[in-house]
Amino acid sequence: MPKSPPTFVSKPYPSFPLFPHKKGSWVKKIDGTQISFGPTRSTDDEPAYRKSWSDALKAYEAFMEARARGEARAADPFGETISEIINIYLTEKHDQAERREIEIRTFAEMRKALNFYACELGLNTRIRALEIDPEPIRRYLGKLRDRFGFHAYNRNIRYVCAMWNWTGSPVTGSLGRPFKWRELHKVRPVREIRRQKRLERSEGKRDSFSPEEVNALLAHAPTVTRAQILLGYFAAYGNTDLAELPDNALKIYALPQRIHFHGRVDEIPAGWGLLHFPRPKTEITRHAIVPALVVDAIVAVRSLQLPFNKETKHLMFRTTR
């Protein structure tokens, strides 16, 4: 499909102090930095076009007045700190979570990732200082790589990139133009983890446990960890499955019963259970028949009455962290 031709916007009059940037905003270069003062509008829509340049002119005049009083930071979005920018973004995402436009758990993970980002860069570090010297960003990326695995690293980077994309938008964001060092925040390519796994296999490393090791883990594991190990062994649940497993996913059978699903008939002995939990990413239906050993472990977890908050109260493995 051919791309639509770009929309060109001209100045309303020759002496107009701002110029239309190709990213879609009215811009003025001040002290070597381009500062956005609002989005542009197409000249085809005369009322919207007139309002866009008049609002931008008012914002520019307010900035120059504040600058003359030594208060330019109040009118300069790039004078804000990283914590202020993130708080604005998280407030918007919190409202979306309240409207159920995004999952509450997604917002919780987003908040956790961005709080870590702000703490590593410095809560009071100004955006303008970051654009001049990106060294705090490079230190953050190095610490992120040391602390997290491949998938957790990429998940944190995606949350940070989404924040910079939102704040850099001339329509929705507070910066009005892309952050200069946005390109530093890159996810690690899949070929990197594949290469690492190939090297580990060639060196004879294995990523599975022997039966003896599993028995040793079960003998010393606390109640919650024991249940998670058993679910991994008997139901093939991974980290995401365990983290998002709802409390009502298990049905316990007090008496032997024949069940029908997926065109098959299975006999479930007394005391065994049936787990019904679709895959978190694809929502593909799946069932797992688990023995009484797993059922007893889950019942033991429920008896602990683990602390929870509104984001985790529906989960089997509740936590406030």
C-alpha positions as protocol buffer text, in pm:
chain_id: "A"
residue {
  index: 1
  type: MET
  ca { x: 0 y: 0 z: 0 }
}
residue {
  index: 2
  type: PRO
  ca { x: 159 y: 337 z: -101 }
}
residue {
  index: 3
  type: LYS
  ca { x: 235 y: 584 z: 174 }
}
residue {
  index: 4
  type: SER
  ca { x: 33 y: 902 z: 185 }
}
residue {
  index: 5
  type: PRO
  ca { x: 232 y: 1214 z: 98 }
}
residue {
  index: 6
  type: PRO
  ca { x: 356 y: 1420 z: 395 }
}
residue {
  index: 7
  type: THR
  ca { x: 149 y: 1717 z: 506 }
}
residue {
  index: 8
  type: PHE
  ca { x: 344 y: 2044 z: 485 }
}
residue {
  index: 9
  type: VAL
  ca { x: 265 y: 2323 z: 730 }
}
residue {
  index: 10
  type: SER
  ca { x: 380 y: 2679 z: 673 }
}
residue {
  index: 11
  type: LYS
  ca { x: 427 y: 2970 z: 913 }
}
residue {
  index: 12
  type: PRO
  ca { x: 114 y: 3184 z: 962 }
}
residue {
  index: 13
  type: TYR
  ca { x: 320 y: 3496 z: 880 }
}
residue {
  index: 14
  type: PRO
  ca { x: 689 y: 3557 z: 796 }
}
residue {
  index: 15
  type: SER
  ca { x: 792 y: 3698 z: 1135 }
}
residue {
  index: 16
  type: PHE
  ca { x: 633 y: 3412 z: 1332 }
}
residue {
  index: 17
  type: PRO
  ca { x: 905 y: 3309 z: 1584 }
}
residue {
  index: 18
  type: LEU
  ca { x: 844 y: 2932 z: 1562 }
}
residue {
  index: 19
  type: PHE
  ca { x: 887 y: 2690 z: 1275 }
}
residue {
  index: 20
  type: PRO
  ca { x: 693 y: 2370 z: 1196 }
}
residue {
  index: 21
  type: HIS
  ca { x: 904 y: 2062 z: 1265 }
}
residue {
  index: 22
  type: LYS
  ca { x: 864 y: 1754 z: 1046 }
}
residue {
  index: 23
  type: LYS
  ca { x: 773 y: 1553 z: 1359 }
}
residue {
  index: 24
  type: GLY
  ca { x: 453 y: 1755 z: 1385 }
}
residue {
  index: 25
  type: SER
  ca { x: 517 y: 2033 z: 1636 }
}
residue {
  index: 26
  type: TRP
  ca { x: 590 y: 2407 z: 1652 }
}
residue {
  index: 27
  type: VAL
  ca { x: 958 y: 2438 z: 1752 }
}
residue {
  index: 28
  type: LYS
  ca { x: 1209 y: 2706 z: 1849 }
}
residue {
  index: 29
  type: LYS
  ca { x: 1582 y: 2650 z: 1894 }
}
residue {
  index: 30
  type: ILE
  ca { x: 1687 y: 2808 z: 2224 }
}
residue {
  index: 31
  type: ASP
  ca { x: 2038 y: 2776 z: 2371 }
}
residue {
  index: 32
  type: GLY
  ca { x: 2122 y: 2510 z: 2113 }
}
residue {
  index: 33
  type: THR
  ca { x: 1821 y: 2290 z: 2193 }
}
residue {
  index: 34
  type: GLN
  ca { x: 1498 y: 2261 z: 1996 }
}
residue {
  index: 35
  type: ILE
  ca { x: 1201 y: 2311 z: 2228 }
}
residue {
  index: 36
  type: SER
  ca { x: 850 y: 2213 z: 2122 }
}
residue {
  index: 37
  type: PHE
  ca { x: 557 y: 2442 z: 2204 }
}
residue {
  index: 38
  type: GLY
  ca { x: 268 y: 2233 z: 2081 }
}
residue {
  index: 39
  type: PRO
  ca { x: 149 y: 2021 z: 1788 }
}
residue {
  index: 40
  type: THR
  ca { x: 96 y: 2158 z: 1440 }
}
residue {
  index: 41
  type: ARG
  ca { x: -224 y: 2119 z: 1241 }
}
residue {
  index: 42
  type: SER
  ca { x: -280 y: 2100 z: 867 }
}
residue {
  index: 43
  type: THR
  ca { x: -359 y: 2423 z: 683 }
}
residue {
  index: 44
  type: ASP
  ca { x: -649 y: 2236 z: 524 }
}
residue {
  index: 45
  type: ASP
  ca { x: -833 y: 2270 z: 855 }
}
residue {
  index: 46
  type: GLU
  ca { x: -819 y: 2648 z: 900 }
}
residue {
  index: 47
  type: PRO
  ca { x: -973 y: 2671 z: 1254 }
}
residue {
  index: 48
  type: ALA
  ca { x: -751 y: 2393 z: 1392 }
}
residue {
  index: 49
  type: TYR
  ca { x: -445 y: 2537 z: 1217 }
}
residue {
  index: 50
  type: ARG
  ca { x: -512 y: 2886 z: 1358 }
}
residue {
  index: 51
  type: LYS
  ca { x: -562 y: 2749 z: 1708 }
}
residue {
  index: 52
  type: SER
  ca { x: -244 y: 2539 z: 1693 }
}
residue {
  index: 53
  type: TRP
  ca { x: -11 y: 2828 z: 1607 }
}
residue {
  index: 54
  type: SER
  ca { x: -182 y: 3074 z: 1842 }
}
residue {
  index: 55
  type: ASP
  ca { x: -157 y: 2826 z: 2134 }
}
residue {
  index: 56
  type: ALA
  ca { x: 207 y: 2758 z: 2047 }
}
residue {
  index: 57
  type: LEU
  ca { x: 279 y: 3131 z: 2035 }
}
residue {
  index: 58
  type: LYS
  ca { x: 124 y: 3180 z: 2381 }
}
residue {
  index: 59
  type: ALA
  ca { x: 332 y: 2891 z: 2517 }
}
residue {
  index: 60
  type: TYR
  ca { x: 646 y: 3040 z: 2361 }
}
residue {
  index: 61
  type: GLU
  ca { x: 578 y: 3386 z: 2507 }
}
residue {
  index: 62
  type: ALA
  ca { x: 511 y: 3234 z: 2850 }
}
residue {
  index: 63
  type: PHE
  ca { x: 840 y: 3046 z: 2825 }
}
residue {
  index: 64
  type: MET
  ca { x: 1036 y: 3360 z: 2734 }
}
residue {
  index: 65
  type: GLU
  ca { x: 875 y: 3554 z: 3019 }
}
residue {
  index: 66
  type: ALA
  ca { x: 959 y: 3276 z: 3265 }
}
residue {
  index: 67
  type: ARG
  ca { x: 1311 y: 3262 z: 3123 }
}
residue {
  index: 68
  type: ALA
  ca { x: 1356 y: 3634 z: 3177 }
}
residue {
  index: 69
  type: ARG
  ca { x: 1254 y: 3586 z: 3543 }
}
residue {
  index: 70
  type: GLY
  ca { x: 1491 y: 3293 z: 3582 }
}
residue {
  index: 71
  type: GLU
  ca { x: 1205 y: 3042 z: 3591 }
}
residue {
  index: 72
  type: ALA
  ca { x: 1249 y: 2885 z: 3248 }
}
residue {
  index: 73
  type: ARG
  ca { x: 1229 y: 2534 z: 3393 }
}
residue {
  index: 74
  type: ALA
  ca { x: 859 y: 2585 z: 3470 }
}
residue {
  index: 75
  type: ALA
  ca { x: 789 y: 2632 z: 3098 }
}
residue {
  index: 76
  type: ASP
  ca { x: 1058 y: 2396 z: 2967 }
}
residue {
  index: 77
  type: PRO
  ca { x: 956 y: 2028 z: 2967 }
}
residue {
  index: 78
  type: PHE
  ca { x: 1320 y: 1921 z: 2924 }
}
residue {
  index: 79
  type: GLY
  ca { x: 1395 y: 2092 z: 3256 }
}
residue {
  index: 80
  type: GLU
  ca { x: 1181 y: 1834 z: 3435 }
}
residue {
  index: 81
  type: THR
  ca { x: 1340 y: 1550 z: 3628 }
}
residue {
  index: 82
  type: ILE
  ca { x: 1321 y: 1187 z: 3523 }
}
residue {
  index: 83
  type: SER
  ca { x: 1096 y: 1107 z: 3820 }
}
residue {
  index: 84
  type: GLU
  ca { x: 851 y: 1384 z: 3720 }
}
residue {
  index: 85
  type: ILE
  ca { x: 831 y: 1254 z: 3363 }
}
residue {
  index: 86
  type: ILE
  ca { x: 775 y: 896 z: 3480 }
}
residue {
  index: 87
  type: ASN
  ca { x: 509 y: 1003 z: 3731 }
}
residue {
  index: 88
  type: ILE
  ca { x: 315 y: 1180 z: 3455 }
}
residue {
  index: 89
  type: TYR
  ca { x: 332 y: 868 z: 3239 }
}
residue {
  index: 90
  type: LEU
  ca { x: 236 y: 630 z: 3521 }
}
residue {
  index: 91
  type: THR
  ca { x: -59 y: 849 z: 3614 }
}
residue {
  index: 92
  type: GLU
  ca { x: -192 y: 811 z: 3261 }
}
residue {
  index: 93
  type: LYS
  ca { x: -134 y: 434 z: 3267 }
}
residue {
  index: 94
  type: HIS
  ca { x: -297 y: 403 z: 3608 }
}
residue {
  index: 95
  type: ASP
  ca { x: -611 y: 566 z: 3468 }
}
residue {
  index: 96
  type: GLN
  ca { x: -605 y: 315 z: 3182 }
}
residue {
  index: 97
  type: ALA
  ca { x: -573 y: 31 z: 3431 }
}
residue {
  index: 98
  type: GLU
  ca { x: -870 y: 164 z: 3627 }
}
residue {
  index: 99
  type: ARG
  ca { x: -1071 y: 167 z: 3302 }
}
residue {
  index: 100
  type: ARG
  ca { x: -945 y: -189 z: 3232 }
}
residue {
  index: 101
  type: GLU
  ca { x: -781 y: -77 z: 2909 }
}
residue {
  index: 102
  type: ILE
  ca { x: -466 y: -249 z: 3033 }
}
residue {
  index: 103
  type: GLU
  ca { x: -432 y: -526 z: 3291 }
}
residue {
  index: 104
  type: ILE
  ca { x: -363 y: -429 z: 3651 }
}
residue {
  index: 105
  type: ARG
  ca { x: -79 y: -678 z: 3660 }
}
residue {
  index: 106
  type: THR
  ca { x: 71 y: -515 z: 3349 }
}
residue {
  index: 107
  type: PHE
  ca { x: 58 y: -175 z: 3518 }
}
residue {
  index: 108
  type: ALA
  ca { x: 225 y: -319 z: 3829 }
}
residue {
  index: 109
  type: GLU
  ca { x: 511 y: -461 z: 3621 }
}
residue {
  index: 110
  type: MET
  ca { x: 539 y: -133 z: 3430 }
}
residue {
  index: 111
  type: ARG
  ca { x: 557 y: 68 z: 3752 }
}
residue {
  index: 112
  type: LYS
  ca { x: 822 y: -164 z: 3895 }
}
residue {
  index: 113
  type: ALA
  ca { x: 1039 y: -140 z: 3582 }
}
residue {
  index: 114
  type: LEU
  ca { x: 1013 y: 241 z: 3557 }
}
residue {
  index: 115
  type: ASN
  ca { x: 1080 y: 295 z: 3928 }
}
residue {
  index: 116
  type: PHE
  ca { x: 1399 y: 90 z: 3890 }
}
residue {
  index: 117
  type: TYR
  ca { x: 1487 y: 301 z: 3584 }
}
residue {
  index: 118
  type: ALA
  ca { x: 1434 y: 629 z: 3772 }
}
residue {
  index: 119
  type: CYS
  ca { x: 1635 y: 515 z: 4074 }
}
residue {
  index: 120
  type: GLU
  ca { x: 1929 y: 406 z: 3858 }
}
residue {
  index: 121
  type: LEU
  ca { x: 1934 y: 730 z: 3656 }
}
residue {
  index: 122
  type: GLY
  ca { x: 1878 y: 947 z: 3963 }
}
residue {
  index: 123
  type: LEU
  ca { x: 1537 y: 1072 z: 4073 }
}
residue {
  index: 124
  type: ASN
  ca { x: 1641 y: 1437 z: 4043 }
}
residue {
  index: 125
  type: THR
  ca { x: 1832 y: 1403 z: 3715 }
}
residue {
  index: 126
  type: ARG
  ca { x: 1693 y: 1648 z: 3461 }
}
residue {
  index: 127
  type: ILE
  ca { x: 1602 y: 1539 z: 3109 }
}
residue {
  index: 128
  type: ARG
  ca { x: 1823 y: 1811 z: 2964 }
}
residue {
  index: 129
  type: ALA
  ca { x: 2122 y: 1679 z: 3161 }
}
residue {
  index: 130
  type: LEU
  ca { x: 2055 y: 1328 z: 3025 }
}
residue {
  index: 131
  type: GLU
  ca { x: 2049 y: 1461 z: 2669 }
}
residue {
  index: 132
  type: ILE
  ca { x: 2388 y: 1622 z: 2725 }
}
residue {
  index: 133
  type: ASP
  ca { x: 2545 y: 1323 z: 2902 }
}
residue {
  index: 134
  type: PRO
  ca { x: 2385 y: 977 z: 2854 }
}
residue {
  index: 135
  type: GLU
  ca { x: 2633 y: 802 z: 3087 }
}
residue {
  index: 136
  type: PRO
  ca { x: 2363 y: 729 z: 3354 }
}
residue {
  index: 137
  type: ILE
  ca { x: 2162 y: 547 z: 3086 }
}
residue {
  index: 138
  type: ARG
  ca { x: 2463 y: 334 z: 2990 }
}
residue {
  index: 139
  type: ARG
  ca { x: 2524 y: 246 z: 3356 }
}
residue {
  index: 140
  type: TYR
  ca { x: 2157 y: 149 z: 3390 }
}
residue {
  index: 141
  type: LEU
  ca { x: 2177 y: -78 z: 3084 }
}
residue {
  index: 142
  type: GLY
  ca { x: 2487 y: -247 z: 3219 }
}
residue {
  index: 143
  type: LYS
  ca { x: 2329 y: -307 z: 3559 }
}
residue {
  index: 144
  type: LEU
  ca { x: 2010 y: -432 z: 3393 }
}
residue {
  index: 145
  type: ARG
  ca { x: 2210 y: -686 z: 3191 }
}
residue {
  index: 146
  type: ASP
  ca { x: 2394 y: -806 z: 3502 }
}
residue {
  index: 147
  type: ARG
  ca { x: 2082 y: -832 z: 3717 }
}
residue {
  index: 148
  type: PHE
  ca { x: 1823 y: -980 z: 3479 }
}
residue {
  index: 149
  type: GLY
  ca { x: 1806 y: -1263 z: 3230 }
}
residue {
  index: 150
  type: PHE
  ca { x: 1733 y: -1230 z: 2860 }
}
residue {
  index: 151
  type: HIS
  ca { x: 1353 y: -1210 z: 2874 }
}
residue {
  index: 152
  type: ALA
  ca { x: 1333 y: -993 z: 3188 }
}
residue {
  index: 153
  type: TYR
  ca { x: 1589 y: -754 z: 3035 }
}
residue {
  index: 154
  type: ASN
  ca { x: 1381 y: -712 z: 2720 }
}
residue {
  index: 155
  type: ARG
  ca { x: 1060 y: -670 z: 2919 }
}
residue {
  index: 156
  type: ASN
  ca { x: 1211 y: -383 z: 3121 }
}
residue {
  index: 157
  type: ILE
  ca { x: 1346 y: -218 z: 2806 }
}
residue {
  index: 158
  type: ARG
  ca { x: 1006 y: -237 z: 2634 }
}
residue {
  index: 159
  type: TYR
  ca { x: 840 y: -61 z: 2927 }
}
residue {
  index: 160
  type: VAL
  ca { x: 1105 y: 215 z: 2922 }
}
residue {
  index: 161
  type: CYS
  ca { x: 1077 y: 255 z: 2542 }
}
residue {
  index: 162
  type: ALA
  ca { x: 698 y: 281 z: 2566 }
}
residue {
  index: 163
  type: MET
  ca { x: 739 y: 561 z: 2821 }
}
residue {
  index: 164
  type: TRP
  ca { x: 980 y: 757 z: 2600 }
}
residue {
  index: 165
  type: ASN
  ca { x: 757 y: 706 z: 2294 }
}
residue {
  index: 166
  type: TRP
  ca { x: 457 y: 842 z: 2484 }
}
residue {
  index: 167
  type: THR
  ca { x: 637 y: 1143 z: 2631 }
}
residue {
  index: 168
  type: GLY
  ca { x: 801 y: 1223 z: 2296 }
}
residue {
  index: 169
  type: SER
  ca { x: 474 y: 1230 z: 2105 }
}
residue {
  index: 170
  type: PRO
  ca { x: 375 y: 1585 z: 2000 }
}
residue {
  index: 171
  type: VAL
  ca { x: 12 y: 1494 z: 2067 }
}
residue {
  index: 172
  type: THR
  ca { x: 13 y: 1302 z: 2397 }
}
residue {
  index: 173
  type: GLY
  ca { x: 352 y: 1356 z: 2558 }
}
residue {
  index: 174
  type: SER
  ca { x: 493 y: 1632 z: 2772 }
}
residue {
  index: 175
  type: LEU
  ca { x: 826 y: 1659 z: 2585 }
}
residue {
  index: 176
  type: GLY
  ca { x: 674 y: 1709 z: 2243 }
}
residue {
  index: 177
  type: ARG
  ca { x: 966 y: 1556 z: 2055 }
}
residue {
  index: 178
  type: PRO
  ca { x: 1162 y: 1229 z: 2073 }
}
residue {
  index: 179
  type: PHE
  ca { x: 1416 y: 1188 z: 2352 }
}
residue {
  index: 180
  type: LYS
  ca { x: 1766 y: 1222 z: 2207 }
}
residue {
  index: 181
  type: TRP
  ca { x: 1900 y: 892 z: 2345 }
}
residue {
  index: 182
  type: ARG
  ca { x: 1587 y: 687 z: 2283 }
}
residue {
  index: 183
  type: GLU
  ca { x: 1787 y: 464 z: 2046 }
}
residue {
  index: 184
  type: LEU
  ca { x: 2014 y: 349 z: 2331 }
}
residue {
  index: 185
  type: HIS
  ca { x: 1725 y: 148 z: 2477 }
}
residue {
  index: 186
  type: LYS
  ca { x: 1740 y: -157 z: 2253 }
}
residue {
  index: 187
  type: VAL
  ca { x: 1609 y: -505 z: 2326 }
}
residue {
  index: 188
  type: ARG
  ca { x: 1854 y: -791 z: 2302 }
}
residue {
  index: 189
  type: PRO
  ca { x: 1805 y: -990 z: 1978 }
}
residue {
  index: 190
  type: VAL
  ca { x: 1673 y: -1345 z: 1996 }
}
residue {
  index: 191
  type: ARG
  ca { x: 1982 y: -1473 z: 1817 }
}
residue {
  index: 192
  type: GLU
  ca { x: 2184 y: -1375 z: 2125 }
}
residue {
  index: 193
  type: ILE
  ca { x: 2001 y: -1614 z: 2358 }
}
residue {
  index: 194
  type: ARG
  ca { x: 2004 y: -1885 z: 2090 }
}
residue {
  index: 195
  type: ARG
  ca { x: 2380 y: -1850 z: 2052 }
}
residue {
  index: 196
  type: GLN
  ca { x: 2423 y: -1872 z: 2429 }
}
residue {
  index: 197
  type: LYS
  ca { x: 2215 y: -2190 z: 2447 }
}
residue {
  index: 198
  type: ARG
  ca { x: 2413 y: -2347 z: 2164 }
}
residue {
  index: 199
  type: LEU
  ca { x: 2738 y: -2275 z: 2347 }
}
residue {
  index: 200
  type: GLU
  ca { x: 2601 y: -2422 z: 2669 }
}
residue {
  index: 201
  type: ARG
  ca { x: 2491 y: -2738 z: 2490 }
}
residue {
  index: 202
  type: SER
  ca { x: 2831 y: -2773 z: 2320 }
}
residue {
  index: 203
  type: GLU
  ca { x: 2998 y: -2743 z: 2661 }
}
residue {
  index: 204
  type: GLY
  ca { x: 2777 y: -3019 z: 2802 }
}
residue {
  index: 205
  type: LYS
  ca { x: 2567 y: -2792 z: 3022 }
}
residue {
  index: 206
  type: ARG
  ca { x: 2208 y: -2897 z: 3090 }
}
residue {
  index: 207
  type: ASP
  ca { x: 1912 y: -2693 z: 3208 }
}
residue {
  index: 208
  type: SER
  ca { x: 1713 y: -2976 z: 3365 }
}
residue {
  index: 209
  type: PHE
  ca { x: 1722 y: -3152 z: 3704 }
}
residue {
  index: 210
  type: SER
  ca { x: 1778 y: -3520 z: 3770 }
}
residue {
  index: 211
  type: PRO
  ca { x: 1518 y: -3715 z: 3977 }
}
residue {
  index: 212
  type: GLU
  ca { x: 1760 y: -3714 z: 4271 }
}
residue {
  index: 213
  type: GLU
  ca { x: 1794 y: -3336 z: 4253 }
}
residue {
  index: 214
  type: VAL
  ca { x: 1415 y: -3292 z: 4235 }
}
residue {
  index: 215
  type: ASN
  ca { x: 1370 y: -3513 z: 4543 }
}
residue {
  index: 216
  type: ALA
  ca { x: 1636 y: -3314 z: 4729 }
}
residue {
  index: 217
  type: LEU
  ca { x: 1464 y: -2987 z: 4638 }
}
residue {
  index: 218
  type: LEU
  ca { x: 1125 y: -3117 z: 4755 }
}
residue {
  index: 219
  type: ALA
  ca { x: 1273 y: -3237 z: 5083 }
}
residue {
  index: 220
  type: HIS
  ca { x: 1411 y: -2894 z: 5175 }
}
residue {
  index: 221
  type: ALA
  ca { x: 1179 y: -2652 z: 4994 }
}
residue {
  index: 222
  type: PRO
  ca { x: 933 y: -2433 z: 5191 }
}
residue {
  index: 223
  type: THR
  ca { x: 560 y: -2480 z: 5137 }
}
residue {
  index: 224
  type: VAL
  ca { x: 514 y: -2237 z: 4846 }
}
residue {
  index: 225
  type: THR
  ca { x: 827 y: -2345 z: 4661 }
}
residue {
  index: 226
  type: ARG
  ca { x: 736 y: -2713 z: 4706 }
}
residue {
  index: 227
  type: ALA
  ca { x: 399 y: -2658 z: 4539 }
}
residue {
  index: 228
  type: GLN
  ca { x: 562 y: -2468 z: 4254 }
}
residue {
  index: 229
  type: ILE
  ca { x: 818 y: -2743 z: 4194 }
}
residue {
  index: 230
  type: LEU
  ca { x: 543 y: -3007 z: 4185 }
}
residue {
  index: 231
  type: LEU
  ca { x: 338 y: -2802 z: 3938 }
}
residue {
  index: 232
  type: GLY
  ca { x: 642 y: -2766 z: 3718 }
}
residue {
  index: 233
  type: TYR
  ca { x: 706 y: -3142 z: 3735 }
}
residue {
  index: 234
  type: PHE
  ca { x: 352 y: -3274 z: 3692 }
}
residue {
  index: 235
  type: ALA
  ca { x: 183 y: -2993 z: 3493 }
}
residue {
  index: 236
  type: ALA
  ca { x: 484 y: -2850 z: 3301 }
}
residue {
  index: 237
  type: TYR
  ca { x: 410 y: -2499 z: 3431 }
}
residue {
  index: 238
  type: GLY
  ca { x: 680 y: -2238 z: 3379 }
}
residue {
  index: 239
  type: ASN
  ca { x: 754 y: -1910 z: 3556 }
}
residue {
  index: 240
  type: THR
  ca { x: 476 y: -1713 z: 3385 }
}
residue {
  index: 241
  type: ASP
  ca { x: 225 y: -1993 z: 3441 }
}
residue {
  index: 242
  type: LEU
  ca { x: 299 y: -2000 z: 3814 }
}
residue {
  index: 243
  type: ALA
  ca { x: 296 y: -1620 z: 3845 }
}
residue {
  index: 244
  type: GLU
  ca { x: -45 y: -1586 z: 3677 }
}
residue {
  index: 245
  type: LEU
  ca { x: -211 y: -1908 z: 3799 }
}
residue {
  index: 246
  type: PRO
  ca { x: -555 y: -1813 z: 3940 }
}
residue {
  index: 247
  type: ASP
  ca { x: -667 y: -1956 z: 4273 }
}
residue {
  index: 248
  type: ASN
  ca { x: -977 y: -2117 z: 4120 }
}
residue {
  index: 249
  type: ALA
  ca { x: -786 y: -2309 z: 3850 }
}
residue {
  index: 250
  type: LEU
  ca { x: -781 y: -2636 z: 4052 }
}
residue {
  index: 251
  type: LYS
  ca { x: -1081 y: -2867 z: 4085 }
}
residue {
  index: 252
  type: ILE
  ca { x: -1043 y: -3144 z: 4345 }
}
residue {
  index: 253
  type: TYR
  ca { x: -1231 y: -3475 z: 4306 }
}
residue {
  index: 254
  type: ALA
  ca { x: -1335 y: -3641 z: 4633 }
}
residue {
  index: 255
  type: LEU
  ca { x: -1455 y: -3953 z: 4446 }
}
residue {
  index: 256
  type: PRO
  ca { x: -1327 y: -4132 z: 4135 }
}
residue {
  index: 257
  type: GLN
  ca { x: -1479 y: -3987 z: 3821 }
}
residue {
  index: 258
  type: ARG
  ca { x: -1461 y: -4021 z: 3445 }
}
residue {
  index: 259
  type: ILE
  ca { x: -1422 y: -3690 z: 3261 }
}
residue {
  index: 260
  type: HIS
  ca { x: -1449 y: -3602 z: 2893 }
}
residue {
  index: 261
  type: PHE
  ca { x: -1246 y: -3330 z: 2726 }
}
residue {
  index: 262
  type: HIS
  ca { x: -1064 y: -3286 z: 2394 }
}
residue {
  index: 263
  type: GLY
  ca { x: -1245 y: -3594 z: 2261 }
}
residue {
  index: 264
  type: ARG
  ca { x: -1089 y: -3818 z: 2522 }
}
residue {
  index: 265
  type: VAL
  ca { x: -1212 y: -3997 z: 2835 }
}
residue {
  index: 266
  type: ASP
  ca { x: -991 y: -3998 z: 3144 }
}
residue {
  index: 267
  type: GLU
  ca { x: -1035 y: -4160 z: 3485 }
}
residue {
  index: 268
  type: ILE
  ca { x: -947 y: -3934 z: 3777 }
}
residue {
  index: 269
  type: PRO
  ca { x: -885 y: -4119 z: 4107 }
}
residue {
  index: 270
  type: ALA
  ca { x: -1019 y: -3991 z: 4438 }
}
residue {
  index: 271
  type: GLY
  ca { x: -808 y: -3710 z: 4585 }
}
residue {
  index: 272
  type: TRP
  ca { x: -661 y: -3610 z: 4250 }
}
residue {
  index: 273
  type: GLY
  ca { x: -727 y: -3276 z: 4081 }
}
residue {
  index: 274
  type: LEU
  ca { x: -784 y: -3117 z: 3742 }
}
residue {
  index: 275
  type: LEU
  ca { x: -610 y: -2791 z: 3652 }
}
residue {
  index: 276
  type: HIS
  ca { x: -781 y: -2576 z: 3389 }
}
residue {
  index: 277
  type: PHE
  ca { x: -560 y: -2282 z: 3296 }
}
residue {
  index: 278
  type: PRO
  ca { x: -526 y: -2138 z: 2939 }
}
residue {
  index: 279
  type: ARG
  ca { x: -181 y: -2034 z: 2829 }
}
residue {
  index: 280
  type: PRO
  ca { x: -124 y: -1670 z: 2940 }
}
residue {
  index: 281
  type: LYS
  ca { x: 3 y: -1548 z: 2600 }
}
residue {
  index: 282
  type: THR
  ca { x: -207 y: -1742 z: 2350 }
}
residue {
  index: 283
  type: GLU
  ca { x: -508 y: -1827 z: 2573 }
}
residue {
  index: 284
  type: ILE
  ca { x: -505 y: -2179 z: 2425 }
}
residue {
  index: 285
  type: THR
  ca { x: -715 y: -2409 z: 2645 }
}
residue {
  index: 286
  type: ARG
  ca { x: -521 y: -2676 z: 2833 }
}
residue {
  index: 287
  type: HIS
  ca { x: -589 y: -2918 z: 3119 }
}
residue {
  index: 288
  type: ALA
  ca { x: -358 y: -3104 z: 3351 }
}
residue {
  index: 289
  type: ILE
  ca { x: -453 y: -3398 z: 3574 }
}
residue {
  index: 290
  type: VAL
  ca { x: -240 y: -3384 z: 3890 }
}
residue {
  index: 291
  type: PRO
  ca { x: -201 y: -3650 z: 4162 }
}
residue {
  index: 292
  type: ALA
  ca { x: -294 y: -3613 z: 4529 }
}
residue {
  index: 293
  type: LEU
  ca { x: 64 y: -3510 z: 4608 }
}
residue {
  index: 294
  type: VAL
  ca { x: 17 y: -3188 z: 4410 }
}
residue {
  index: 295
  type: VAL
  ca { x: -333 y: -3131 z: 4548 }
}
residue {
  index: 296
  type: ASP
  ca { x: -204 y: -3158 z: 4907 }
}
residue {
  index: 297
  type: ALA
  ca { x: 76 y: -2912 z: 4831 }
}
residue {
  index: 298
  type: ILE
  ca { x: -170 y: -2654 z: 4690 }
}
residue {
  index: 299
  type: VAL
  ca { x: -405 y: -2699 z: 4987 }
}
residue {
  index: 300
  type: ALA
  ca { x: -107 y: -2636 z: 5216 }
}
residue {
  index: 301
  type: VAL
  ca { x: -32 y: -2311 z: 5029 }
}
residue {
  index: 302
  type: ARG
  ca { x: -393 y: -2196 z: 5068 }
}
residue {
  index: 303
  type: SER
  ca { x: -379 y: -2262 z: 5443 }
}
residue {
  index: 304
  type: LEU
  ca { x: -88 y: -2017 z: 5479 }
}
residue {
  index: 305
  type: GLN
  ca { x: -319 y: -1717 z: 5416 }
}
residue {
  index: 306
  type: LEU
  ca { x: -45 y: -1529 z: 5233 }
}
residue {
  index: 307
  type: PRO
  ca { x: -65 y: -1146 z: 5233 }
}
residue {
  index: 308
  type: PHE
  ca { x: -191 y: -990 z: 4913 }
}
residue {
  index: 309
  type: ASN
  ca { x: -305 y: -666 z: 4754 }
}
residue {
  index: 310
  type: LYS
  ca { x: -580 y: -590 z: 4503 }
}
residue {
  index: 311
  type: GLU
  ca { x: -351 y: -681 z: 4214 }
}
residue {
  index: 312
  type: THR
  ca { x: -272 y: -1032 z: 4345 }
}
residue {
  index: 313
  type: LYS
  ca { x: -575 y: -1138 z: 4550 }
}
residue {
  index: 314
  type: HIS
  ca { x: -706 y: -1367 z: 4272 }
}
residue {
  index: 315
  type: LEU
  ca { x: -376 y: -1557 z: 4232 }
}
residue {
  index: 316
  type: MET
  ca { x: -285 y: -1892 z: 4381 }
}
residue {
  index: 317
  type: PHE
  ca { x: 65 y: -1778 z: 4479 }
}
residue {
  index: 318
  type: ARG
  ca { x: -11 y: -1443 z: 4636 }
}
residue {
  index: 319
  type: THR
  ca { x: 254 y: -1191 z: 4717 }
}
residue {
  index: 320
  type: THR
  ca { x: 277 y: -820 z: 4797 }
}
residue {
  index: 321
  type: ARG
  ca { x: 615 y: -788 z: 4621 }
}
